[in-house]
Short mmCIF file of C-alpha atoms in Angstrom, two decimals:
data_model
loop_
_atom_site.label_atom_id
_atom_site.label_comp_id
_atom_site.label_asym_id
_atom_site.label_seq_id
_atom_site.Cartn_x
_atom_site.Cartn_y
_atom_site.Cartn_z
CA MET A 1 -23.67 19.25 1.71
CA LYS A 2 -20.88 21.98 1.46
CA THR A 3 -18.84 19.25 -0.32
CA TRP A 4 -21.40 18.16 -2.34
CA ILE A 5 -22.47 21.95 -3.61
CA ALA A 6 -18.48 22.46 -4.24
CA THR A 7 -18.34 19.39 -6.31
CA THR A 8 -21.26 19.77 -8.01
CA LEU A 9 -19.71 23.66 -9.15
CA LEU A 10 -16.45 22.16 -10.14
CA ALA A 11 -18.10 19.90 -12.58
CA CYS A 12 -20.31 22.23 -13.76
CA ALA A 13 -16.94 24.64 -14.11
CA ALA A 14 -15.32 22.11 -16.25
CA ILE A 15 -18.22 22.07 -18.65
CA TYR A 16 -19.81 25.21 -18.98
CA PRO A 17 -16.98 27.90 -18.39
CA ALA A 18 -19.36 31.04 -19.38
CA ALA A 19 -21.77 30.37 -16.90
CA CYS A 20 -19.69 28.68 -14.11
CA GLY A 21 -16.41 30.66 -14.41
CA ALA A 22 -14.33 27.94 -15.08
CA ALA A 23 -11.37 29.86 -15.59
CA GLU A 24 -11.22 30.29 -11.80
CA GLN A 25 -11.13 26.10 -11.52
CA ASP A 26 -8.79 23.53 -12.91
CA ALA A 27 -9.04 20.80 -15.22
CA ARG A 28 -7.73 18.60 -12.15
CA GLY A 29 -10.76 18.92 -10.91
CA ALA A 30 -12.69 18.25 -13.70
CA ILE A 31 -11.04 14.86 -14.23
CA ALA A 32 -11.07 14.13 -9.99
CA HIS A 33 -14.40 14.90 -10.33
CA ALA A 34 -14.99 11.97 -12.90
CA TRP A 35 -13.78 9.71 -11.43
CA GLN A 36 -15.15 10.59 -7.91
CA GLN A 37 -18.78 9.77 -9.50
CA TYR A 38 -17.46 6.54 -10.50
CA GLN A 39 -17.24 5.34 -7.48
CA ALA A 40 -20.23 6.77 -5.80
CA GLY A 41 -22.00 4.80 -3.58
CA VAL A 42 -19.51 2.04 -4.35
CA GLN A 43 -17.49 -0.18 -1.73
CA THR A 44 -17.34 -3.41 -4.03
CA GLU A 45 -17.77 -4.27 -7.78
CA ARG A 46 -17.73 -7.64 -9.49
CA GLU A 47 -17.67 -7.41 -13.46
CA LEU A 48 -17.63 -10.70 -15.74
CA VAL A 49 -16.11 -9.66 -18.69
CA GLU A 50 -15.56 -10.68 -22.23
CA VAL A 51 -12.37 -9.61 -24.02
CA GLN A 52 -12.08 -9.71 -27.92
CA VAL A 53 -9.13 -9.21 -29.53
CA THR A 54 -8.00 -8.36 -33.48
CA GLN A 55 -4.43 -8.44 -34.29
CA ALA A 56 -3.24 -8.05 -38.19
CA GLY A 57 -7.11 -8.29 -39.06
CA GLN A 58 -7.22 -11.78 -37.39
CA ALA A 59 -9.80 -12.15 -34.39
CA LEU A 60 -7.85 -13.97 -31.72
CA PRO A 61 -10.14 -16.69 -29.33
CA SER A 62 -12.37 -14.70 -27.05
CA LYS A 63 -11.29 -14.75 -23.30
CA LEU A 64 -13.58 -14.71 -20.13
CA LEU A 65 -12.27 -12.87 -16.89
CA TRP A 66 -13.69 -11.75 -13.71
CA ARG A 67 -12.77 -8.43 -12.58
CA ARG A 68 -13.22 -7.79 -8.85
CA ILE A 69 -12.93 -4.25 -7.22
CA ARG A 70 -12.92 -3.12 -3.50
CA TYR A 71 -12.79 0.74 -3.32
CA GLY A 72 -11.86 2.64 0.14
CA GLU A 73 -11.26 6.28 0.92
CA GLN A 74 -7.25 5.62 0.81
CA GLY A 75 -7.39 3.61 -2.61
CA GLN A 76 -8.63 0.76 -4.37
CA ARG A 77 -7.67 -2.79 -5.10
CA VAL A 78 -8.44 -4.72 -8.54
CA SER A 79 -8.52 -8.80 -8.57
CA VAL A 80 -8.24 -9.89 -12.23
CA LYS A 81 -8.53 -13.72 -13.11
CA PHE A 82 -9.11 -15.28 -16.73
CA LEU A 83 -11.02 -18.14 -17.27
CA GLU A 84 -11.19 -18.74 -20.89
CA PRO A 85 -9.70 -19.82 -23.31
CA LEU A 86 -7.75 -22.99 -21.56
CA ALA A 87 -4.66 -21.59 -22.05
CA ASP A 88 -5.97 -18.38 -20.07
CA LEU A 89 -6.86 -20.35 -17.13
CA GLY A 90 -5.39 -19.28 -13.84
CA LEU A 91 -3.48 -15.88 -15.35
CA ALA A 92 -4.19 -13.64 -12.98
CA LEU A 93 -3.58 -9.59 -12.08
CA LEU A 94 -3.47 -8.31 -8.47
CA ILE A 95 -3.48 -4.22 -8.51
CA GLU A 96 -3.56 -2.53 -5.00
CA ARG A 97 -3.37 1.57 -5.21
CA ASN A 98 -3.06 4.04 -2.19
CA ILE A 99 -3.22 7.60 -2.56
CA SER A 100 -0.21 7.91 -0.41
CA ALA A 101 2.17 4.97 -1.50
CA PRO A 102 3.36 3.83 -5.06
CA ASP A 103 0.79 1.35 -6.53
CA GLN A 104 1.92 -2.40 -6.06
CA ILE A 105 1.00 -4.88 -9.03
CA TRP A 106 1.31 -8.58 -9.01
CA LEU A 107 1.11 -10.84 -11.84
CA ARG A 108 0.55 -14.82 -11.99
CA GLN A 109 1.04 -16.83 -15.00
CA PRO A 110 -0.52 -20.11 -15.39
CA SER A 111 2.58 -21.86 -15.20
CA TRP A 112 3.87 -20.02 -12.45
CA SER A 113 4.24 -21.27 -8.56
CA ALA A 114 3.95 -17.89 -7.22
CA ALA A 115 2.85 -13.95 -8.26
CA ARG A 116 5.66 -11.86 -9.11
CA LYS A 117 5.83 -8.33 -9.12
CA VAL A 118 5.50 -5.82 -12.04
CA ALA A 119 7.35 -2.72 -11.05
CA GLY A 120 9.01 0.30 -12.72
CA ASN A 121 8.93 0.14 -16.79
CA ARG A 122 7.42 -3.17 -17.01
CA GLU A 123 4.23 -1.30 -16.15
CA THR A 124 4.49 -0.10 -19.73
CA ARG A 125 4.32 -3.59 -21.23
CA TYR A 126 1.38 -4.96 -22.82
CA PHE A 127 -0.65 -7.63 -20.76
CA ALA A 128 -2.36 -10.89 -22.10
CA ASP A 129 -2.14 -10.18 -25.98
CA THR A 130 -4.18 -7.20 -25.30
CA ALA A 131 -3.74 -3.42 -26.26
CA PHE A 132 -3.88 -2.85 -22.59
CA THR A 133 -0.79 -2.17 -20.42
CA PHE A 134 -0.49 -2.73 -16.91
CA GLU A 135 -0.49 1.22 -16.83
CA ASP A 136 -3.91 1.21 -18.52
CA ASN A 137 -5.13 -1.77 -16.50
CA LYS A 138 -4.74 0.90 -13.43
CA GLN A 139 -6.11 3.64 -14.78
CA LEU A 140 -9.42 2.09 -16.04
CA ILE A 141 -10.72 2.69 -12.27
CA GLY A 142 -9.27 6.14 -12.17
CA GLU A 143 -6.95 8.45 -12.13
CA GLN A 144 -3.78 9.12 -10.05
CA THR A 145 -3.88 12.43 -10.24
CA ALA A 146 -1.11 13.67 -8.05
CA LEU A 147 0.99 12.21 -10.94
CA PHE A 148 0.00 14.18 -13.68
CA GLU A 149 0.26 17.69 -14.77
CA TYR A 150 -3.34 18.37 -16.49
CA ARG A 151 -4.78 21.45 -18.55
CA TYR A 152 -7.62 22.39 -20.84
CA ALA A 153 -7.00 21.90 -24.25
CA SER A 154 -10.43 23.07 -25.23
CA GLN A 155 -13.78 23.37 -23.85
CA GLY A 156 -17.13 24.27 -24.91
CA ALA A 157 -21.06 23.52 -24.28
CA GLY A 158 -20.70 20.20 -25.41
CA GLY A 159 -18.01 19.05 -23.31
CA ALA A 160 -14.14 19.49 -22.79
CA VAL A 161 -10.78 17.86 -23.69
CA VAL A 162 -7.87 17.84 -20.85
CA THR A 163 -4.49 16.85 -21.49
CA ALA A 164 -2.62 14.80 -18.91
CA THR A 165 1.40 14.61 -18.97
CA PRO A 166 2.90 12.69 -16.14
CA LYS A 167 5.43 14.75 -13.90
CA ALA A 168 9.00 13.99 -13.13
CA GLY A 169 9.90 11.08 -11.48
CA THR A 170 6.06 9.16 -12.95
CA VAL A 171 6.42 5.97 -14.60
CA SER A 172 4.61 6.20 -17.81
CA GLY A 173 4.46 4.70 -21.65
CA TYR A 174 2.80 7.91 -22.75
CA SER A 175 3.89 11.51 -23.30
CA ARG A 176 0.54 12.85 -22.86
CA ARG A 177 -2.85 11.94 -22.95
CA ASP A 178 -5.82 13.85 -24.26
CA ILE A 179 -8.94 12.98 -22.38
CA ALA A 180 -12.13 13.90 -23.97
CA LEU A 181 -15.34 14.47 -21.40
CA ASN A 182 -19.01 14.47 -22.54
CA SER A 183 -21.40 17.17 -21.21
CA GLN A 184 -21.89 15.61 -17.96
CA GLY A 185 -18.22 15.52 -17.26
CA VAL A 186 -17.67 11.55 -18.56
CA PRO A 187 -14.29 10.69 -19.90
CA VAL A 188 -15.78 9.13 -23.32
CA ARG A 189 -12.60 9.51 -25.04
CA ILE A 190 -8.90 9.08 -24.82
CA ASP A 191 -5.91 9.80 -26.95
CA TYR A 192 -2.28 8.15 -26.28
CA PHE A 193 0.46 9.53 -27.31
CA ASP A 194 4.37 8.14 -27.57
CA GLU A 195 7.55 9.37 -26.32
CA GLY A 196 7.87 11.05 -30.22
CA ALA A 197 4.18 12.99 -29.50
CA GLN A 198 2.92 10.73 -32.07
CA ALA A 199 -0.85 9.07 -32.06
CA LEU A 200 0.14 5.67 -30.43
CA LYS A 201 -3.93 4.54 -29.46
CA THR A 202 -7.20 5.67 -28.43
CA LEU A 203 -9.66 4.41 -26.13
CA THR A 204 -13.32 5.01 -26.00
CA PHE A 205 -16.10 4.53 -23.52
CA GLU A 206 -19.27 2.76 -24.76
CA GLU A 207 -22.77 2.11 -24.24
CA LEU A 208 -22.42 4.64 -21.32
CA SER A 209 -24.96 4.04 -18.43
CA TYR A 210 -26.04 5.68 -15.08
CA PRO A 211 -26.47 2.89 -12.39
CA ALA A 212 -27.30 5.32 -9.80
CA PRO A 213 -27.56 9.31 -9.96
CA GLY A 214 -24.05 10.43 -11.08
CA ARG A 215 -22.43 7.14 -11.00
CA TRP A 216 -21.43 6.55 -14.53
CA ARG A 217 -20.07 3.07 -16.06
CA ALA A 218 -19.05 1.78 -19.68
CA ASP A 219 -20.52 -1.30 -20.64
CA ARG A 220 -18.06 -1.70 -23.68
CA ILE A 221 -14.57 -0.33 -24.02
CA VAL A 222 -12.39 -0.27 -27.26
CA LEU A 223 -8.82 0.47 -27.38
CA ARG A 224 -7.79 1.02 -30.95
CA GLN A 225 -3.71 1.17 -31.63
CA ARG A 226 -2.30 2.90 -34.66
CA ASP A 227 -0.99 -0.24 -36.38
CA GLY A 228 -5.15 -1.65 -36.65
CA SER A 229 -5.29 -4.07 -33.77
CA GLN A 230 -7.53 -3.57 -31.12
CA THR A 231 -9.04 -4.81 -27.70
CA VAL A 232 -12.63 -4.94 -27.17
CA LEU A 233 -13.89 -5.04 -23.31
CA LYS A 234 -17.85 -6.24 -22.88
CA VAL A 235 -19.36 -6.29 -19.57
CA ARG A 236 -21.65 -9.33 -19.51
CA LYS A 237 -22.52 -8.98 -15.82
CA ARG A 238 -21.96 -6.45 -13.29
CA LEU A 239 -22.65 -6.93 -9.54
CA PHE A 240 -22.46 -3.64 -6.80
CA ASN A 241 -21.60 -3.92 -3.12
CA ASP A 242 -21.17 -7.69 -3.44
CA ALA A 243 -19.81 -9.43 -0.19
CA LEU A 244 -15.72 -9.66 -1.26
CA GLY A 245 -13.98 -11.02 1.31
CA GLU A 246 -10.01 -9.98 2.11
CA ARG A 247 -8.81 -13.05 0.45
CA VAL A 248 -10.19 -11.76 -2.98
CA PHE A 249 -7.46 -9.35 -2.99
CA SER A 250 -4.50 -11.58 -1.68
CA GLN A 251 -1.11 -13.44 -3.20
CA PRO A 252 -3.13 -16.47 -2.24
CA TYR A 253 -5.93 -16.46 -4.07
CA MET A 254 -4.46 -15.53 -7.47
CA MET A 255 -3.07 -18.95 -7.26
CA GLU A 256 -6.75 -20.60 -7.37
CA ASN A 257 -8.52 -21.33 -10.74
CA ASP A 258 -11.49 -19.25 -10.88
CA SER A 259 -15.27 -20.28 -11.98
CA VAL A 260 -17.80 -18.52 -14.28
CA ARG A 261 -20.15 -18.45 -11.32
CA GLY A 262 -17.16 -16.49 -9.47
CA ASP A 263 -18.20 -17.66 -5.91
#
């Protein structure tokens, strides 16, 4: 109960500084709380996601994928497997996040006989012809707050903007990210800046839903780049606390083709 009260006060302070004395609270806590709420009451999650990519004013063939997630006290594991189009069948991504160890990312291309590790600066590369880098894919389920510095850029009754900058030694493709929180402390927009501090792209969390008290989800995520290209993620199906075995989060499983049923 004490932990719940402290967490609630932290969120309140982040959004309503006059009422809650946010001067004594930090921006890091507001970001951490937002993602704690995202994971609240969830052990596993399965999403069927449609991906719509537009480049140079032209829409590419829609993609379809399963994203499976296991949440734990020490971190998360994410399995992404593409179903459509046929050219992407077999494309897979495995992300392992641990609060006490570096992230591990594994990629499997349809033509490869084994998955390969994605590490270092390769995490800043774009993935599957989308506007999302490998780094972006990791951050779709939360922030590794120990790797970034956070400060408030603005605060008010309608929300806040938190600036995140990578700490020394943190590999990131961005010099900073400006994270906008709504009045409930939920991220609704992220502006990304390149090494020259120029605006690079903007992500918006849209069609917000609250499947359980405090827990939030975005059923539509849009990432727009400064060259006009964009990627839209639209969740077509979502299942919480579904039975997901350990094999789902393994490299051998990456080598198996998936189906829309997702069995």
